[in-house]
PDB file of C-alpha atoms in Angstrom:
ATOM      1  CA  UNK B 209     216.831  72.251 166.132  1.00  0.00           C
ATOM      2  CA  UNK B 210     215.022  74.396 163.735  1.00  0.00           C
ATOM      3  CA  UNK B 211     216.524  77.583 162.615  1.00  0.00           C
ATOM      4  CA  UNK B 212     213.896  79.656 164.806  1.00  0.00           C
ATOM      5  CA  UNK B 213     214.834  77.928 167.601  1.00  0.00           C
ATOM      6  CA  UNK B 214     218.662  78.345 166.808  1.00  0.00           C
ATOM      7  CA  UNK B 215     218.363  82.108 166.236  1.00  0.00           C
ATOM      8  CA  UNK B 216     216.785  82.625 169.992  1.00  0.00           C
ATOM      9  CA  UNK B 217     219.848  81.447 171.175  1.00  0.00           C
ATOM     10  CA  UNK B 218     221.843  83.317 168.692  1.00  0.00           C
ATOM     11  CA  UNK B 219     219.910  86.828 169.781  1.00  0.00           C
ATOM     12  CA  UNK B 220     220.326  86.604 173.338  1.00  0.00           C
ATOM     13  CA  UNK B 221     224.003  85.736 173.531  1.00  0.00           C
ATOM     14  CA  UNK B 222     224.383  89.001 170.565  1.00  0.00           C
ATOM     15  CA  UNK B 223     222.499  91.280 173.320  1.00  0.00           C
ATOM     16  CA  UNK B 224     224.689  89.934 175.928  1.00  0.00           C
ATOM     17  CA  UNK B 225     227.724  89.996 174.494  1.00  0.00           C
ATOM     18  CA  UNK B 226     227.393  92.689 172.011  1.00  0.00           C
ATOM     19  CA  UNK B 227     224.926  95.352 173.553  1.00  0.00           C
ATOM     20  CA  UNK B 228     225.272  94.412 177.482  1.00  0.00           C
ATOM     21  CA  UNK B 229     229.813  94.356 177.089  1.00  0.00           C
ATOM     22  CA  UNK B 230     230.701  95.946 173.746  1.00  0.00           C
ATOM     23  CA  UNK B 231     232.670  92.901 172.620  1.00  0.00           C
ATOM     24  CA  UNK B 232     233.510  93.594 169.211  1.00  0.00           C
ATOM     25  CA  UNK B 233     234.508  89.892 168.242  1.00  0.00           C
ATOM     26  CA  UNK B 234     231.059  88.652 168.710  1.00  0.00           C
ATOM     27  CA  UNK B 235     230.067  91.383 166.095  1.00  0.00           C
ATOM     28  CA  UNK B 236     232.165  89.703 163.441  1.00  0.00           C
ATOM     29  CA  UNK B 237     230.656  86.415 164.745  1.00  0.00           C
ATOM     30  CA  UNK B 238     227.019  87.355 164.753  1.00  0.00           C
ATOM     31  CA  UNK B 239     226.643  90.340 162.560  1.00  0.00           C
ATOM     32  CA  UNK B 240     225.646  89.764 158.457  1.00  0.00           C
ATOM     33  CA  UNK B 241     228.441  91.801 156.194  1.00  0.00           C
ATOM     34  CA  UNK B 242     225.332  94.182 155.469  1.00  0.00           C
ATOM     35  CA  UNK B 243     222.884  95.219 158.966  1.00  0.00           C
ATOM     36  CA  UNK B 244     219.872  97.477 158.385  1.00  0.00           C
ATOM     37  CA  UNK B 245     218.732 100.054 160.684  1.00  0.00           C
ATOM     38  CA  UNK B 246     214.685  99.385 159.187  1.00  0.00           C
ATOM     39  CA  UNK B 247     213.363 101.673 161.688  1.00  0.00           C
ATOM     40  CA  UNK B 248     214.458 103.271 164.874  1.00  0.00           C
ATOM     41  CA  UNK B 249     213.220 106.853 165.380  1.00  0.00           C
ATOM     42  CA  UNK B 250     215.683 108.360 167.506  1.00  0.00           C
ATOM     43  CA  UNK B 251     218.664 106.340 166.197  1.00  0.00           C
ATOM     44  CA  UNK B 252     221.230 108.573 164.227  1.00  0.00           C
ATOM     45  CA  UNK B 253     221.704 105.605 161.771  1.00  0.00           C
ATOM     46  CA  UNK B 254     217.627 105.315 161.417  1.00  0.00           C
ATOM     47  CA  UNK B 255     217.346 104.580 158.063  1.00  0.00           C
ATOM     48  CA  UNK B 256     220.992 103.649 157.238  1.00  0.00           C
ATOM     49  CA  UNK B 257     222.512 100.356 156.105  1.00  0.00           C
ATOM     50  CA  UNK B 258     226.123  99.808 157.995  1.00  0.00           C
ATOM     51  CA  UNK B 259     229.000  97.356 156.703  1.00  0.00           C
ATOM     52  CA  UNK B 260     230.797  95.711 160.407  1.00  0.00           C
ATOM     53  CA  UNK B 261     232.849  98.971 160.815  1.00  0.00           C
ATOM     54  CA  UNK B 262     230.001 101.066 160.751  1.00  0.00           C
ATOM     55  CA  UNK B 263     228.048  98.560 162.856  1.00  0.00           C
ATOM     56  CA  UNK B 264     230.868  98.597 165.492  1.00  0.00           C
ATOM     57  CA  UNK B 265     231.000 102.410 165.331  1.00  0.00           C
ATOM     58  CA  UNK B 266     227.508 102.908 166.322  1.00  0.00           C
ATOM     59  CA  UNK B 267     227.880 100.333 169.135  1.00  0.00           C
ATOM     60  CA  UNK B 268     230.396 102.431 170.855  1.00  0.00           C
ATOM     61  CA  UNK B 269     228.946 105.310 170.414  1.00  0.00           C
ATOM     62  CA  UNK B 270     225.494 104.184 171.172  1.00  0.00           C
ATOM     63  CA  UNK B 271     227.148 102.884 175.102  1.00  0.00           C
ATOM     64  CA  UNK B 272     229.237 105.770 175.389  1.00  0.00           C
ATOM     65  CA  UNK B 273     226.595 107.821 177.695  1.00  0.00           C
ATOM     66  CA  UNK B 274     225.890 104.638 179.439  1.00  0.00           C
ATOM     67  CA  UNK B 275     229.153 102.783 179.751  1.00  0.00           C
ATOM     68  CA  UNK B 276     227.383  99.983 182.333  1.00  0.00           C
ATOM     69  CA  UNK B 277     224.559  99.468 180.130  1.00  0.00           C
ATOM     70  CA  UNK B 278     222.457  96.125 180.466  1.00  0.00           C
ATOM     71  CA  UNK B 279     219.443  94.825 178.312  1.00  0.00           C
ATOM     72  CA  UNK B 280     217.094  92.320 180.226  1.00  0.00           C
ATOM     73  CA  UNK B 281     215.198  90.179 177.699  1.00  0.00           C
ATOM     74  CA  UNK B 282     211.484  89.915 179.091  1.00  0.00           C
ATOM     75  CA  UNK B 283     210.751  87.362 176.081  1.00  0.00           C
ATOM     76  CA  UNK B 284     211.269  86.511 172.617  1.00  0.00           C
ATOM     77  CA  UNK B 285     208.652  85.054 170.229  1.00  0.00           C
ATOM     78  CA  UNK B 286     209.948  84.260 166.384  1.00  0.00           C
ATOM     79  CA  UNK B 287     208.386  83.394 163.344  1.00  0.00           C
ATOM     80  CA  UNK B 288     211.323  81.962 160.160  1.00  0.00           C
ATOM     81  CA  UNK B 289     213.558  84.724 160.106  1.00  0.00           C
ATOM     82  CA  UNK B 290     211.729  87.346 162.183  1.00  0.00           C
ATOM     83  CA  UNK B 291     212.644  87.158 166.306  1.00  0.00           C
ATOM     84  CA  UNK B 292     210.558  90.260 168.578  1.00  0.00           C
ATOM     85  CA  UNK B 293     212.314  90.553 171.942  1.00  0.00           C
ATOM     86  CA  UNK B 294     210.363  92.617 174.676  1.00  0.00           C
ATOM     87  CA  UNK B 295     213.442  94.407 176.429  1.00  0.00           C
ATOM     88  CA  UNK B 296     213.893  96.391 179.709  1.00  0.00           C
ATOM     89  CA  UNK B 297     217.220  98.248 180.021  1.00  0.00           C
ATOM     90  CA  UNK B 298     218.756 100.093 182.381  1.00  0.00           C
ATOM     91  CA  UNK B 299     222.331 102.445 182.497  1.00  0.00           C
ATOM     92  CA  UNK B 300     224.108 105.140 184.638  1.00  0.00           C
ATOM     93  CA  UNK B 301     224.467 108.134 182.542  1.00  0.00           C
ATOM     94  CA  UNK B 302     227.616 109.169 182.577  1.00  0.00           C
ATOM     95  CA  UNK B 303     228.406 110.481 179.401  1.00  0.00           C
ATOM     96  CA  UNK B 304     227.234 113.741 177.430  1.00  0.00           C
ATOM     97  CA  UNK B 305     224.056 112.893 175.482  1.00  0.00           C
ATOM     98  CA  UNK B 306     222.107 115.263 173.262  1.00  0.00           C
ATOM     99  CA  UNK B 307     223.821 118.102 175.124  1.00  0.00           C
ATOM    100  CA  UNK B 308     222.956 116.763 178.343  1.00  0.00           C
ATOM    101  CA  UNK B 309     225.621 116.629 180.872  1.00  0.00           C
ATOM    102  CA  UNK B 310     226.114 113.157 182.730  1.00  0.00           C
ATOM    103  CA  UNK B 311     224.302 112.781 185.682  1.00  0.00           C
ATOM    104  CA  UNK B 312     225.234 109.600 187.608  1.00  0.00           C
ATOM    105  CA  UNK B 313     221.874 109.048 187.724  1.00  0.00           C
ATOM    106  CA  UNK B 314     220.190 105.594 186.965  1.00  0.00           C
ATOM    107  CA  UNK B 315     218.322 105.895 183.683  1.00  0.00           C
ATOM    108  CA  UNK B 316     215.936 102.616 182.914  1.00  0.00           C
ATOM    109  CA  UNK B 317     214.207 102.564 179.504  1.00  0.00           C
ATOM    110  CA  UNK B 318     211.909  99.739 177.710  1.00  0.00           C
ATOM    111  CA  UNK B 319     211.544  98.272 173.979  1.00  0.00           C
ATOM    112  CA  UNK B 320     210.078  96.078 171.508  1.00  0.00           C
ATOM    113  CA  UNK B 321     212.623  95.131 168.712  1.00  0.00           C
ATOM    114  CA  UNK B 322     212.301  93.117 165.936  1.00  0.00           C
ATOM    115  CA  UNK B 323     215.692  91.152 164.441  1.00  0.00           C
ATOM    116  CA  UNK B 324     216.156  89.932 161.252  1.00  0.00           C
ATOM    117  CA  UNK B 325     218.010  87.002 160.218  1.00  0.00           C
ATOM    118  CA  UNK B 326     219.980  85.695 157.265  1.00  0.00           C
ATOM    119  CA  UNK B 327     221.782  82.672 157.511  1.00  0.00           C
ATOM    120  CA  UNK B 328     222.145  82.451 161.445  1.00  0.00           C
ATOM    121  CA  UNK B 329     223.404  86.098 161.250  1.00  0.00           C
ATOM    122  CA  UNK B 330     221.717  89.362 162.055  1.00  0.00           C
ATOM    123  CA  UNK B 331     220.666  91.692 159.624  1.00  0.00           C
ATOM    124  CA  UNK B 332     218.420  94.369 160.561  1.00  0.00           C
ATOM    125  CA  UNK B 333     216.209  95.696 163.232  1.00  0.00           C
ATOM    126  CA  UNK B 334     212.624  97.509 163.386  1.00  0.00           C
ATOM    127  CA  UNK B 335     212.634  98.884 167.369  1.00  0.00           C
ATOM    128  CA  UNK B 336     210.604 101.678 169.111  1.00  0.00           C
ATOM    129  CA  UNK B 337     212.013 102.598 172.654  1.00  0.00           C
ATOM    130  CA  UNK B 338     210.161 104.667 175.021  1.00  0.00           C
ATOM    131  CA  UNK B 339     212.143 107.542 174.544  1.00  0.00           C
ATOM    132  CA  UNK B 340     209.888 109.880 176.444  1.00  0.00           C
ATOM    133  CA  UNK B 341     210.486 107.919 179.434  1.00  0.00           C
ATOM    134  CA  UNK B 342     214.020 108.514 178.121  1.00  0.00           C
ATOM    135  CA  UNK B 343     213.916 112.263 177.918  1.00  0.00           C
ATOM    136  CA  UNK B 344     211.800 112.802 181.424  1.00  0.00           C
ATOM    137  CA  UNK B 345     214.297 111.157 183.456  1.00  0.00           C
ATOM    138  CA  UNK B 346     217.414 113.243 182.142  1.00  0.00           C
ATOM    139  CA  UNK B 347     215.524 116.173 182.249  1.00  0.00           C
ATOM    140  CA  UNK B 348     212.728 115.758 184.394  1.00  0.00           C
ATOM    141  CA  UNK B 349     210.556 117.775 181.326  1.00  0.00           C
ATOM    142  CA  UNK B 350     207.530 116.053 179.030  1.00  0.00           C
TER     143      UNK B 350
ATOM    144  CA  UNK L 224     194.994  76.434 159.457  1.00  0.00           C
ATOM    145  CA  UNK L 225     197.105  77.269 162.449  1.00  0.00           C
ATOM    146  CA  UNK L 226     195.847  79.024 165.141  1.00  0.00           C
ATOM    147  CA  UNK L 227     198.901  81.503 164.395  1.00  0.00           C
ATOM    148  CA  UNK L 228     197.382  82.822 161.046  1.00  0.00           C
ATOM    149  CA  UNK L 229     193.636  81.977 162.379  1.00  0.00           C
ATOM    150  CA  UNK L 230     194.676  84.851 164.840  1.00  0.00           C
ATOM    151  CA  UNK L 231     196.757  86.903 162.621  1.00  0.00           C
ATOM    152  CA  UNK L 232     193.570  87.502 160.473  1.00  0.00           C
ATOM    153  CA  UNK L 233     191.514  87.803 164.138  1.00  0.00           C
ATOM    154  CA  UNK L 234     194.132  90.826 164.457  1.00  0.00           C
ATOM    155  CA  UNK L 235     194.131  92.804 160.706  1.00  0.00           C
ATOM    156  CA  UNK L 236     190.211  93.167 161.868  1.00  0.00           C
ATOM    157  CA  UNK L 237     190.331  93.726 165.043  1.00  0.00           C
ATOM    158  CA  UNK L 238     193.008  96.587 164.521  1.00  0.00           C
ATOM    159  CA  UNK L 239     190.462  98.101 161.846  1.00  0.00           C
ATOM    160  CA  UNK L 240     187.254  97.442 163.278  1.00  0.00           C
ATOM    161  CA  UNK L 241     188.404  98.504 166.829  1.00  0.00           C
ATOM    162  CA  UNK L 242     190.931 101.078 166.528  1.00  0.00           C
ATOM    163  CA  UNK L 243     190.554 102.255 163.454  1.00  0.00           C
ATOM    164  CA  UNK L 244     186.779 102.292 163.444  1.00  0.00           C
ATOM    165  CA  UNK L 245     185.921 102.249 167.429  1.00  0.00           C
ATOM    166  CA  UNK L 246     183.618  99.413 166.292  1.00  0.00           C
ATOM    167  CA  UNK L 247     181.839  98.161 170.194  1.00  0.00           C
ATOM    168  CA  UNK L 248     180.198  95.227 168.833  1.00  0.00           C
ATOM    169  CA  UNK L 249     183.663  94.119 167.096  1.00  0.00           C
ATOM    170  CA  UNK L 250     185.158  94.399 170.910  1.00  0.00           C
ATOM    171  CA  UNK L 251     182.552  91.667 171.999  1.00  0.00           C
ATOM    172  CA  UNK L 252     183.654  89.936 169.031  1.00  0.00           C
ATOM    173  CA  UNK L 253     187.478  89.728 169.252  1.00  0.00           C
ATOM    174  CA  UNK L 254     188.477  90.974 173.225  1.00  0.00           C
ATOM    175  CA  UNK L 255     188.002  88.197 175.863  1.00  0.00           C
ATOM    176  CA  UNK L 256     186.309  89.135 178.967  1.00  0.00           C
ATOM    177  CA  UNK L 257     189.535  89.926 180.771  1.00  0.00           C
ATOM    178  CA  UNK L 258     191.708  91.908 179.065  1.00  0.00           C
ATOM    179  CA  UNK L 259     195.375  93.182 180.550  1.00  0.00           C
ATOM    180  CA  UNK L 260     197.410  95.769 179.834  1.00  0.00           C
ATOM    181  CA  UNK L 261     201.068  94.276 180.636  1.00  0.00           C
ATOM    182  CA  UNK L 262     203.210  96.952 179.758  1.00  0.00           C
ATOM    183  CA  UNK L 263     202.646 100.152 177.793  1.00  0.00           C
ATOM    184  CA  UNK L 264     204.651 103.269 179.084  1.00  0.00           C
ATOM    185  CA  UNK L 265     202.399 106.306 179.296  1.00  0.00           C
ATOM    186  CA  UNK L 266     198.666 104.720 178.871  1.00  0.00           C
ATOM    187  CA  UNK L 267     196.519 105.242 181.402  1.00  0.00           C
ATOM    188  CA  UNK L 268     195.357 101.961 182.282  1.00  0.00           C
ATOM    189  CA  UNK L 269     198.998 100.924 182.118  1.00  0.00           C
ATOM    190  CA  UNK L 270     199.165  97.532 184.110  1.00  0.00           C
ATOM    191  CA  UNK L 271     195.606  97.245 184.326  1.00  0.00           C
ATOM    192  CA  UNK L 272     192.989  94.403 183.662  1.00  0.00           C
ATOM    193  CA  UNK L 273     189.865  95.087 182.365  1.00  0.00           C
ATOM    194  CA  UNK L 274     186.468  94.238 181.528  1.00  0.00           C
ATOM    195  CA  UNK L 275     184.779  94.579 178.522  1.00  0.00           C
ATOM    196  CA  UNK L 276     183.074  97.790 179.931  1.00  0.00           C
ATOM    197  CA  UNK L 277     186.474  98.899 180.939  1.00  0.00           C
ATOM    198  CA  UNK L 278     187.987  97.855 177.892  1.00  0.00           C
ATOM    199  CA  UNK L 279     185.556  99.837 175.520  1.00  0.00           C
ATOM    200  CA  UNK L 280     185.901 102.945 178.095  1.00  0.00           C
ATOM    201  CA  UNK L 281     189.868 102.869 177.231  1.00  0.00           C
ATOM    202  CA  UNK L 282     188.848 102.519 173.398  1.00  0.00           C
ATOM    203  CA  UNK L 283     186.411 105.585 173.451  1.00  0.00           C
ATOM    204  CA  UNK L 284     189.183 107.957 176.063  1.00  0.00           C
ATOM    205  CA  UNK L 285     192.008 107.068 173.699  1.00  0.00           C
ATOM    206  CA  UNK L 286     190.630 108.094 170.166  1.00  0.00           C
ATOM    207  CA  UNK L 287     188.645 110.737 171.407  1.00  0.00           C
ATOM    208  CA  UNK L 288     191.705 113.006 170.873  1.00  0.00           C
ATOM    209  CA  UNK L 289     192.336 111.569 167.440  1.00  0.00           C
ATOM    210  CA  UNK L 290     188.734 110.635 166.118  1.00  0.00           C
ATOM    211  CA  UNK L 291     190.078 109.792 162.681  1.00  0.00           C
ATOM    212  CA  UNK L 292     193.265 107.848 163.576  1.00  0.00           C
ATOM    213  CA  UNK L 293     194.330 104.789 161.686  1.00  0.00           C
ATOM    214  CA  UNK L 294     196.652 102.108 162.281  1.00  0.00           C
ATOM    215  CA  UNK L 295     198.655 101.039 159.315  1.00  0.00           C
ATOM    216  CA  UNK L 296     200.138  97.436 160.369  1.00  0.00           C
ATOM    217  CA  UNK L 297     203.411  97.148 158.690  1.00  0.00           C
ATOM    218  CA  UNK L 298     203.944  93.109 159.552  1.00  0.00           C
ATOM    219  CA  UNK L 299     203.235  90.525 161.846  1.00  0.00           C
ATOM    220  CA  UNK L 300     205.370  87.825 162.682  1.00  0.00           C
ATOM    221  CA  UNK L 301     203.795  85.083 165.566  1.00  0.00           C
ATOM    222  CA  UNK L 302     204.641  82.389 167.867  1.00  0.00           C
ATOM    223  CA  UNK L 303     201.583  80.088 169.494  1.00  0.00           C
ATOM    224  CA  UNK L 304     199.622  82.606 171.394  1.00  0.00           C
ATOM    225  CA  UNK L 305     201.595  85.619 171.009  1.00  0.00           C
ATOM    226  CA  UNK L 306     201.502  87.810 167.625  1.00  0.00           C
ATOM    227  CA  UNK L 307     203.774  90.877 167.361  1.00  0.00           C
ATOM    228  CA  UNK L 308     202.637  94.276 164.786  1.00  0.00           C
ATOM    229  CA  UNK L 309     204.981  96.475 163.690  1.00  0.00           C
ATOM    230  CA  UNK L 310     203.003  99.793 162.809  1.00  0.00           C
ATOM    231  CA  UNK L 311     202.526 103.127 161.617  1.00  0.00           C
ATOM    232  CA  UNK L 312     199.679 105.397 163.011  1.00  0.00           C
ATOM    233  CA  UNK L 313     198.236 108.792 162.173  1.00  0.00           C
ATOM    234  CA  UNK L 314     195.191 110.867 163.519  1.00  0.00           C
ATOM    235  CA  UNK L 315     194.695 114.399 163.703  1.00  0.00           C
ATOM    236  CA  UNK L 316     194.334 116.262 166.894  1.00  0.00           C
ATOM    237  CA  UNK L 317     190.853 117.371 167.428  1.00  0.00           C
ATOM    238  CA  UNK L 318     190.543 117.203 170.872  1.00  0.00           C
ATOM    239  CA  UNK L 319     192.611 117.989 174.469  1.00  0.00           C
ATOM    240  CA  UNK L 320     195.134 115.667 175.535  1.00  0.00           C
ATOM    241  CA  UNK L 321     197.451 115.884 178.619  1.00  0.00           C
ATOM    242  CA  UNK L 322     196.244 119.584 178.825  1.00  0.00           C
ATOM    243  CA  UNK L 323     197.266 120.656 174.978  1.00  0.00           C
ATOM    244  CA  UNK L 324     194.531 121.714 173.175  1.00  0.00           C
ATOM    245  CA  UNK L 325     193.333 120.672 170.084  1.00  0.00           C
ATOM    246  CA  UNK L 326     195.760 121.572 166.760  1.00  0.00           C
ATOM    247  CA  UNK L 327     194.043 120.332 163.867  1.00  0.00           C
ATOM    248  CA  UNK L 328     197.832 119.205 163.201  1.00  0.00           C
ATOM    249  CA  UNK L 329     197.930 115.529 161.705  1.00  0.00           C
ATOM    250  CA  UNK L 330     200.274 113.849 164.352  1.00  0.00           C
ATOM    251  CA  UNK L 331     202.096 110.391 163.185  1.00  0.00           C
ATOM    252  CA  UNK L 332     203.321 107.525 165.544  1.00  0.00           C
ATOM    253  CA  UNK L 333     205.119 104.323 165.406  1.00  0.00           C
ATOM    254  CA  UNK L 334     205.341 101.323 167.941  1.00  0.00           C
ATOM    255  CA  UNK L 335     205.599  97.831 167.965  1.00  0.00           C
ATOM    256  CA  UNK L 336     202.765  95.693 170.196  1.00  0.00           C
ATOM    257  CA  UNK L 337     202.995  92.460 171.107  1.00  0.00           C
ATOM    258  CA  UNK L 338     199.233  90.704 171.377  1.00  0.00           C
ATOM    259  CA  UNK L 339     198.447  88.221 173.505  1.00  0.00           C
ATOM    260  CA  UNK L 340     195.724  85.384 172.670  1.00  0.00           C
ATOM    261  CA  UNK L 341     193.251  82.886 174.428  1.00  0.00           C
ATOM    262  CA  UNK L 342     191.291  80.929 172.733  1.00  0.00           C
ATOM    263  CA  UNK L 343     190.874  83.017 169.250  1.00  0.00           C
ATOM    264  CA  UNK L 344     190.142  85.777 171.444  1.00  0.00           C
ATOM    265  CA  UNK L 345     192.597  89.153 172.482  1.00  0.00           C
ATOM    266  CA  UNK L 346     193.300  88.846 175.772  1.00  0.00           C
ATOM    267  CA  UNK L 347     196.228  91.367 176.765  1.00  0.00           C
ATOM    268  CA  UNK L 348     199.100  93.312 174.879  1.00  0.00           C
ATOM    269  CA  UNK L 349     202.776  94.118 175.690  1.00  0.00           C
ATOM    270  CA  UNK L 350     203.527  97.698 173.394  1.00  0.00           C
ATOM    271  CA  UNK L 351     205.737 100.559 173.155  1.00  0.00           C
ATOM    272  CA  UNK L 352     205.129 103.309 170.975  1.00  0.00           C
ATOM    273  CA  UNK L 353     207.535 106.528 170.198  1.00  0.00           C
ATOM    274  CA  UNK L 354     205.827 108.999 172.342  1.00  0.00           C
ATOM    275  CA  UNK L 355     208.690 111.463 172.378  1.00  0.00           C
ATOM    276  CA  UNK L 356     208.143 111.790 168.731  1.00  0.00           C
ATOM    277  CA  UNK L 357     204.391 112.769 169.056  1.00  0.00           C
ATOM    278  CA  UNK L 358     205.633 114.744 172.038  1.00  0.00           C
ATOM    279  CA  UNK L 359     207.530 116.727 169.556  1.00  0.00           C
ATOM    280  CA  UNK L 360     205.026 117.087 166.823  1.00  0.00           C
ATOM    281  CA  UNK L 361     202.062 118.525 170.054  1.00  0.00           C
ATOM    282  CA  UNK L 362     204.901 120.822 171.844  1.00  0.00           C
ATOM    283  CA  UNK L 363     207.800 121.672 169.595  1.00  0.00           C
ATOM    284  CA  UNK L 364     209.696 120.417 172.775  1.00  0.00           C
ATOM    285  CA  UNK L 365     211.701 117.868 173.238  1.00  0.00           C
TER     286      UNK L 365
END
């Protein structure tokens, strides 16, 4: 199996488990020591490098507003230790986000992310979400 | 050479011939005759397939607010048929779009696209790009 192949199957059980149920063991299993936030305009750690504490921090944070949560992987294509996954994701918003009151309202969002890889772990991401989409649906402005 | 960096170099000219340049004889060049827009969240001919008329119709309607715009690629990373560009844009706004008029402000942009190929050709593209930031820099909203 080569190591592209390997870190597919490595990314979508890391959404899964880690993005899609907040389960904190999988981030010491999958998650480097050191995880790089490339690029990610929007993200309050855009910029920032995060030790598995800090990773772990902004994952429950990040889920608060949308406790239910779920990325759907449309596909992944990889090249050594670059993987792109083409996301849809979708979440009730029930938690306070930029000032916004929850809703209960269904909020669906899409993505391209790219995850990078050092020694079967993850180590970074460059992502751009459709945050207008975002912003239009919680406040019907834009 | 693989048909992966045949078509990564197929992509560093069409980007700069095409977008940067709104080069039509580079569009019979590098764009198949059916082209399809899979997914991209706020363009026009979002989920679209077009011709090569249509095709260089999109290309003239969507620099025509930004005639100097460039796409800077930042990488490419690429799987058989599929190549995915992380990248940086910038234009300034010299004409009307979605009913603001022009600025003269030089707007920036980032997204991620994921190209699709056919035989050496572009034949469709699966993208998301941070429109709430340019949102911003038009409005002062958001």
């Amino acid at each position: 199996m080569t190591s592209t192949i390997r870190n597919k199957e490595l990314l979508v059980r890391f959404i899964e488990r880690v993005w899609n149920n907040e389960d904190l063991q999988a981030v010491d299993e999958y998650v480097a020591p050191l995880y790089t936030i490339h690029h990610d305009p929007g993200d309050p750690w855009d910029g920032q490098t995060l030790d598995t504490a800090g990773f772990k921090a902004r994952l429950k944070r990040s889920r608060a507003p949308f406790p239910d949560q779920s990325f759907k992987i449309e596909y992944i294509i990889g090249e050594d230790d670059k993987l792109a996954a083409a996301w849809k994701w979708r979440g009730t918003h029930l938690g306070e986000i930029a000032g916004i009151p929850p809703s209960g309202r269904t909020i669906t969002m899409s993505g391209l992310t790219v995850y990078y890889f050092e020694r079967s772990r993850l180590c970074g991401h460059w992502q751009v979400a459709d945050r207008l989409g975002v912003y239009r649906q919680l406040t019907g402005a834009g």
